[in-house]
mmCIF file of C-alpha atoms and ligand atoms in Angstrom:
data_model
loop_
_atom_site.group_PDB
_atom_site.id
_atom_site.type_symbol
_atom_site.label_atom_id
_atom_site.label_comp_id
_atom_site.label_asym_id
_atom_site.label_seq_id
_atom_site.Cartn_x
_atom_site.Cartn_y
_atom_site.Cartn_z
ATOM 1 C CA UNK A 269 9.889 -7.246 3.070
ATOM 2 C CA UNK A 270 9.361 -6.009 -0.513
ATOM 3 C CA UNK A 271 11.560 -4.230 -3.252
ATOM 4 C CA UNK A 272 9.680 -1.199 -4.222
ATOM 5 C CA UNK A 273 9.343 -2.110 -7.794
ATOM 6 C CA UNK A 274 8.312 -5.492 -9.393
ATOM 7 C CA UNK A 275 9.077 -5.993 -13.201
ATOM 8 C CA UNK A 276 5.972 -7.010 -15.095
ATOM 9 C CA UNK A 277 7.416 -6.790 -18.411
ATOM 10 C CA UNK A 278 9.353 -9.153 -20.518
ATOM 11 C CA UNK A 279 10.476 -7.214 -23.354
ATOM 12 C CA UNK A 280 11.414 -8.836 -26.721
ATOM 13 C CA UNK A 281 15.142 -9.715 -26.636
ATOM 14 C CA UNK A 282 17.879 -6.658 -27.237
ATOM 15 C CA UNK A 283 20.357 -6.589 -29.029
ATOM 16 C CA UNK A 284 23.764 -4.420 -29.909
ATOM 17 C CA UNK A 285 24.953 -1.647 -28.475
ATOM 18 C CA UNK A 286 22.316 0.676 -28.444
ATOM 19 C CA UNK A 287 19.097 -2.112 -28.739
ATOM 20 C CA UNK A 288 18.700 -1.304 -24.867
ATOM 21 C CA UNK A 289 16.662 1.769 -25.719
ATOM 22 C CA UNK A 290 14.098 -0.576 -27.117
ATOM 23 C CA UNK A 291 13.002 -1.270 -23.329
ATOM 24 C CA UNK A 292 12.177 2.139 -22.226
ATOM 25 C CA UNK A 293 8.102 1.541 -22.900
ATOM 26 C CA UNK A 294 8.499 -1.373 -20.578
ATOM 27 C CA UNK A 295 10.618 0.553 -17.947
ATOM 28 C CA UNK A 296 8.495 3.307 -17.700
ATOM 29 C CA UNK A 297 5.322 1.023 -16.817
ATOM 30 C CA UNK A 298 7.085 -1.041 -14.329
ATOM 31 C CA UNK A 299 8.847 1.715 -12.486
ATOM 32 C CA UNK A 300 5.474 3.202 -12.459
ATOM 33 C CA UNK A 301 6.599 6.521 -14.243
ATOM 34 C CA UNK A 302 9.349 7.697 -11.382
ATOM 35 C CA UNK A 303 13.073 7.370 -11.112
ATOM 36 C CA UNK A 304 14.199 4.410 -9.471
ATOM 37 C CA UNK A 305 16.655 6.181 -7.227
ATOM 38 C CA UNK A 306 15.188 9.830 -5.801
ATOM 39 C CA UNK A 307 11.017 8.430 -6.562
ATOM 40 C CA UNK A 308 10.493 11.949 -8.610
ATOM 41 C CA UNK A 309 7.635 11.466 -10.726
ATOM 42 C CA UNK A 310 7.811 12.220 -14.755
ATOM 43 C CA UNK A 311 4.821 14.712 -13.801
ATOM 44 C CA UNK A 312 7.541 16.741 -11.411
ATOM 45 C CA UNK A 313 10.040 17.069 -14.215
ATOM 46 C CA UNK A 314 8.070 17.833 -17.360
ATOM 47 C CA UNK A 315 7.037 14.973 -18.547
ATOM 48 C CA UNK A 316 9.479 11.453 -20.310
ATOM 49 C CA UNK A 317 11.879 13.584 -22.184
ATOM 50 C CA UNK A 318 13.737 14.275 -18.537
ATOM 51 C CA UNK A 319 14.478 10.705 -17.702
ATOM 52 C CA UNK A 320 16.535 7.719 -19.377
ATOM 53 C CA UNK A 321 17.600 4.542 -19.402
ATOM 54 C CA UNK A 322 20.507 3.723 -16.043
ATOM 55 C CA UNK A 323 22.777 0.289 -16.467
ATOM 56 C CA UNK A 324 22.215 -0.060 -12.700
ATOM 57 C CA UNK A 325 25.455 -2.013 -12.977
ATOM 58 C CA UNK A 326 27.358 0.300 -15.276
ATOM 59 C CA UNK A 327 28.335 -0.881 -18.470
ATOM 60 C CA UNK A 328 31.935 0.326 -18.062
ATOM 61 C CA UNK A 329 31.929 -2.217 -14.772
ATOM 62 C CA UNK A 330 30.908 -5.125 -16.905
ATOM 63 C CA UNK A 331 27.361 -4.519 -16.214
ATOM 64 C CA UNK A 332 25.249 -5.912 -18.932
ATOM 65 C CA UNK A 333 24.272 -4.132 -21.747
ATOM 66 C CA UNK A 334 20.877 -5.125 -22.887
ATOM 67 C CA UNK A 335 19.851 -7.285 -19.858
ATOM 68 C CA UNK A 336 15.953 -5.978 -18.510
ATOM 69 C CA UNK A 337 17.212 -6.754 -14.882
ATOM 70 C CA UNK A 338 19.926 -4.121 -15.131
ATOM 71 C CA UNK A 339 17.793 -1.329 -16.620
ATOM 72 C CA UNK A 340 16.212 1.129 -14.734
ATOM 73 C CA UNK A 341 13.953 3.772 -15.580
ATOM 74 C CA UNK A 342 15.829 7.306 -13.700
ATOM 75 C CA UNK A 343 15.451 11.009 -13.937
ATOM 76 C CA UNK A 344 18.671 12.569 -16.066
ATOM 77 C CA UNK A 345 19.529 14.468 -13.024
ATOM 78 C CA UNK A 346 20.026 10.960 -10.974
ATOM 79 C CA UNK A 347 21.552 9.368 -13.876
ATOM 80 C CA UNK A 348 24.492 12.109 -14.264
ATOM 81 C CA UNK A 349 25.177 11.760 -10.741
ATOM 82 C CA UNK A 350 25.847 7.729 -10.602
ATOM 83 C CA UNK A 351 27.468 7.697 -13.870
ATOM 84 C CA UNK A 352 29.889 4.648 -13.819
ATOM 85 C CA UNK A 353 30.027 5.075 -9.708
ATOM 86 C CA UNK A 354 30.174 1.152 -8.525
ATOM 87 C CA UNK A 355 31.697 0.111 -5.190
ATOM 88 C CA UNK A 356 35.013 -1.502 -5.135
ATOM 89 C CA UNK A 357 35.479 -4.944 -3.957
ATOM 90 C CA UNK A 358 36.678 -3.335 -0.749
ATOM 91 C CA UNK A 359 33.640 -1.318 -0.269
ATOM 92 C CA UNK A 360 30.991 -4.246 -1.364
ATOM 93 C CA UNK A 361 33.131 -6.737 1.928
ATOM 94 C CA UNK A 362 32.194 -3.454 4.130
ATOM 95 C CA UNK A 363 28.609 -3.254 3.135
ATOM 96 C CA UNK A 364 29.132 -0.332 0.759
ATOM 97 C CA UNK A 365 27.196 -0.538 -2.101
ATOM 98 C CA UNK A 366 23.614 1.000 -4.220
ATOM 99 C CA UNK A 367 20.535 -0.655 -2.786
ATOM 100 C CA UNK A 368 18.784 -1.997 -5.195
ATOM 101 C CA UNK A 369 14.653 -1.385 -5.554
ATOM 102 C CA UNK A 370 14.116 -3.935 -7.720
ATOM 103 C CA UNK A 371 15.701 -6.646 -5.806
ATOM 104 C CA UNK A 372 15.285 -5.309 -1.912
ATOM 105 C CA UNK A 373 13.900 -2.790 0.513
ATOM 106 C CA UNK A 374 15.556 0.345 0.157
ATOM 107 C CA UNK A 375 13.666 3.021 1.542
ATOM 108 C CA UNK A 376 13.057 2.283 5.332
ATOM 109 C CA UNK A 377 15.562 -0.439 5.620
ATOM 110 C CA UNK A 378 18.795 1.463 4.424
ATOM 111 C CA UNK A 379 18.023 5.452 5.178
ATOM 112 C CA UNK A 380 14.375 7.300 5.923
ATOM 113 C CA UNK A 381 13.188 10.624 5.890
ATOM 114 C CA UNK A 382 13.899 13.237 8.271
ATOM 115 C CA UNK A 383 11.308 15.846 9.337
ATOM 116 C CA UNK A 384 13.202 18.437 7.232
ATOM 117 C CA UNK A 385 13.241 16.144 4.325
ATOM 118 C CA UNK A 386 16.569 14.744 3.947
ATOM 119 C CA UNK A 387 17.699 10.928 3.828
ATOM 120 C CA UNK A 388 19.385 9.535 6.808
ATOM 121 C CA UNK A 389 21.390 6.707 6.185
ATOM 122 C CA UNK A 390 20.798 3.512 8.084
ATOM 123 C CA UNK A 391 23.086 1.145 7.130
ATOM 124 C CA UNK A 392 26.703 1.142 5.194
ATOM 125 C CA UNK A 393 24.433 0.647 1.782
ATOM 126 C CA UNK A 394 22.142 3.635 2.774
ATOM 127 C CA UNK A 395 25.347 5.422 3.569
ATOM 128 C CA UNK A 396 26.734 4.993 0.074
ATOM 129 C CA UNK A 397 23.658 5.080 -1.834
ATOM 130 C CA UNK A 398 22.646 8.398 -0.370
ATOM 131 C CA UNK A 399 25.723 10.028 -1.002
ATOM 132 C CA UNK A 400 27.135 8.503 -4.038
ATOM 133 C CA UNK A 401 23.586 9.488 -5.815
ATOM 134 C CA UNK A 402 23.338 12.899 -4.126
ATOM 135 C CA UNK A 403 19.705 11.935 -2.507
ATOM 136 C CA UNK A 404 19.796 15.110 -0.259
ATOM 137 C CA UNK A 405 20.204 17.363 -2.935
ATOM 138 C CA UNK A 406 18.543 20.981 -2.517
ATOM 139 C CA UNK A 407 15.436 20.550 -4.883
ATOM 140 C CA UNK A 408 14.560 16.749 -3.395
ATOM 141 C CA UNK A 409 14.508 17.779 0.336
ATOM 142 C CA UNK A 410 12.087 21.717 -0.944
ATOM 143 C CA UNK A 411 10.023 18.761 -2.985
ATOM 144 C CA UNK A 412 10.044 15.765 0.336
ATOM 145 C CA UNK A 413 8.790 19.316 2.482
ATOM 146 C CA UNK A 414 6.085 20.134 0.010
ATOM 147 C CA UNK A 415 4.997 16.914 0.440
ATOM 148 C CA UNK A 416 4.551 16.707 3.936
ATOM 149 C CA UNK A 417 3.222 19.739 3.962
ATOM 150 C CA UNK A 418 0.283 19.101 1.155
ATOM 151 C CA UNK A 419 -0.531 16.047 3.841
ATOM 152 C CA UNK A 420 -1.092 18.213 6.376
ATOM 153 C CA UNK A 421 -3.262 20.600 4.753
ATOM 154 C CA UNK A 422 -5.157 17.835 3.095
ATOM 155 C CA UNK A 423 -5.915 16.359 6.321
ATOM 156 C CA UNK A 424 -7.086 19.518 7.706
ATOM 157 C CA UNK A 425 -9.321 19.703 4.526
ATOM 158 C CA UNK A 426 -10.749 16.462 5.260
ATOM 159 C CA UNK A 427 -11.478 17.256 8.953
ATOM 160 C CA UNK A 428 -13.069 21.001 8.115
ATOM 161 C CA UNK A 429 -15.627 19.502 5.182
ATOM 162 C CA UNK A 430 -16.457 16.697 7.902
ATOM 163 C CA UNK A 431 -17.282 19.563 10.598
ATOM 164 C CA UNK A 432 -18.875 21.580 7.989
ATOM 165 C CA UNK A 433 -21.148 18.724 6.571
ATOM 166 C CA UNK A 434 -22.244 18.146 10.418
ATOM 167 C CA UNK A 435 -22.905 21.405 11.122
ATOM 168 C CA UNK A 436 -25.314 21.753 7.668
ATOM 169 C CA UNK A 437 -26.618 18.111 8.589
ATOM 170 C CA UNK A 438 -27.706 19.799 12.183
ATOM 171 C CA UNK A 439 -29.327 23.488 10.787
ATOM 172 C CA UNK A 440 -30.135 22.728 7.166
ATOM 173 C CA UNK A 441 -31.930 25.953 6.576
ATOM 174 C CA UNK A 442 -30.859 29.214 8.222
ATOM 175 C CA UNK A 443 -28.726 32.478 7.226
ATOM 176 C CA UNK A 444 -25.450 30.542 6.974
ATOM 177 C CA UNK A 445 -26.410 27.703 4.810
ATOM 178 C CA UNK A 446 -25.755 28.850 1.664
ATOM 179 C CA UNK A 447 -22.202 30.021 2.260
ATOM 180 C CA UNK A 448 -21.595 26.476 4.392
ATOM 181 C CA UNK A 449 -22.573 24.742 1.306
ATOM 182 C CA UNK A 450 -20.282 27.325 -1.222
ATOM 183 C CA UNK A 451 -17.296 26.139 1.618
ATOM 184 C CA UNK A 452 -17.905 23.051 1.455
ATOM 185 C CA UNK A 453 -17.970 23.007 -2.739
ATOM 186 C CA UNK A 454 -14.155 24.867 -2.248
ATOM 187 C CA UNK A 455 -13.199 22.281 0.136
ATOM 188 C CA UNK A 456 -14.062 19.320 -2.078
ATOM 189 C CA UNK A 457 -12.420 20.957 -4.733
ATOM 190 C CA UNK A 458 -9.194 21.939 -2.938
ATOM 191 C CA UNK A 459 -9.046 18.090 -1.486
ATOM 192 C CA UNK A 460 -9.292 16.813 -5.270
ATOM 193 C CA UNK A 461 -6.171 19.005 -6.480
ATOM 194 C CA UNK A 462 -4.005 18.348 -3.099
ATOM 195 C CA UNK A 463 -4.702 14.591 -3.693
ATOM 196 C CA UNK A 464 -3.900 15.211 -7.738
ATOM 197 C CA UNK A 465 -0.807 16.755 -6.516
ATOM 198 C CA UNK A 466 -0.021 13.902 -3.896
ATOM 199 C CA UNK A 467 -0.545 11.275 -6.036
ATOM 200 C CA UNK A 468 2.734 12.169 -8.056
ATOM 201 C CA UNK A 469 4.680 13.653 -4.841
ATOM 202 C CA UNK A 470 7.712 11.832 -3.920
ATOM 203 C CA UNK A 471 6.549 9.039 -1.618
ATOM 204 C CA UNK A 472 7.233 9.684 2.826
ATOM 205 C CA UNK A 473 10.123 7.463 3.366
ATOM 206 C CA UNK A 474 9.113 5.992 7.113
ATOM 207 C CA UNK A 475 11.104 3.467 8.866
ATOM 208 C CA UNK A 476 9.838 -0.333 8.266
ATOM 209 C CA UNK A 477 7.584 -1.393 11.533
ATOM 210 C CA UNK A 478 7.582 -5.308 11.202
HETATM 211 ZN ZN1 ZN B 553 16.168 10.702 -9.781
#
């Protein structure tokens, strides 16, 4: 049992009301470029300029201001949505409350993914945290189905250029070789840009096995 994201960085110490901003170099490396809450990666949305600094614990709910531990590197989109949303005391004795990726398993633990793509809460925190930061949200669930989709066809890559390569290995020189070995060039190529393409997909949410 891991949180998703480990802090690396300790930046230099921040100060007034706006000294926060200094931290976003560090964020961005230890959140490993994606937003803390829906996993999209800076890649998906155009690059830095779409994301920005979250007070995890807003400031407005006497979350601290220039504290590392309560920044967190999120997409705009995620950080509109939460706003100043913080569970009451009432919620919190129920269990309702944000999980927290830097401090906890989220993913697996509190919701997973559905076939279709959407989040399905596990627990009173995956219930709020889903829902209070609008997780199922058209665009995530077309980008979760992408994704699973891109895995399938890259493993059906994988298994065709291993058929092909046998069938070469077992008739290296007849009519068909030449056009095996021009399939097996687009193959290699299609299995580099599906796995260029999955290595900044939003990450299969799956339920934790131990
Ligand atoms: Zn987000």
């Amino acid at each position: 049992m891991s949180p998703r994201i480990h802090r690396q960085a300790s930046p230099p110490v921040m100060r007034g009301r706006v000294g926060y901003r200094n931290a976003e170099p560090y964020l961005r490396r230890d959140f490993a470029y994606r937003c803390a809450y829906c996993c999209v990666h800076e890649q998906q949305m155009g690059g830095p300029q779409a994301f920005c600094i979250d007070h995890f614990k807003p400031r407005s709910r006497g979350g601290s201001v220039n504290d590392y531990k309560n920044l967190y590197w999120v997409c705009i989109p995620c950080n509109m949505i939460k706003h100043d949303k913080w569970p009451t005391r009432e919620q919190r004795r129920r269990g309702y409350r944000f999980a927290d990726p830097c401090s906890e398993e989220d993913g697996g633990v509190h919701f997973v993914e559905s076939d279709e793509g959407s989040l399905q809460p596990l627990t009173p925190c995956g219930e709020y945290h889903v829902s209070m930061l609008r997780l199922n949200r058209p665009w995530l669930q077309k980008l979760r189905r992408e994704r699973s989709y891109k895995h399938l066809r890259l493993n059906e890559a994988h298994q065709l250029r291993e058929e092909l390569g046998q069938a070469v290995e077992a008739r290296p020189a007849d009519a068909t070789t030449e056009m095996k070995h021009r399939l097996l060039s687009f193959l290699r190529q299609e299995i580099d840009a599906l796995q260029g393409e999955l290595a900044v997909a939003i990450p299969l949410i799956q339920p934790r096995t131990s």
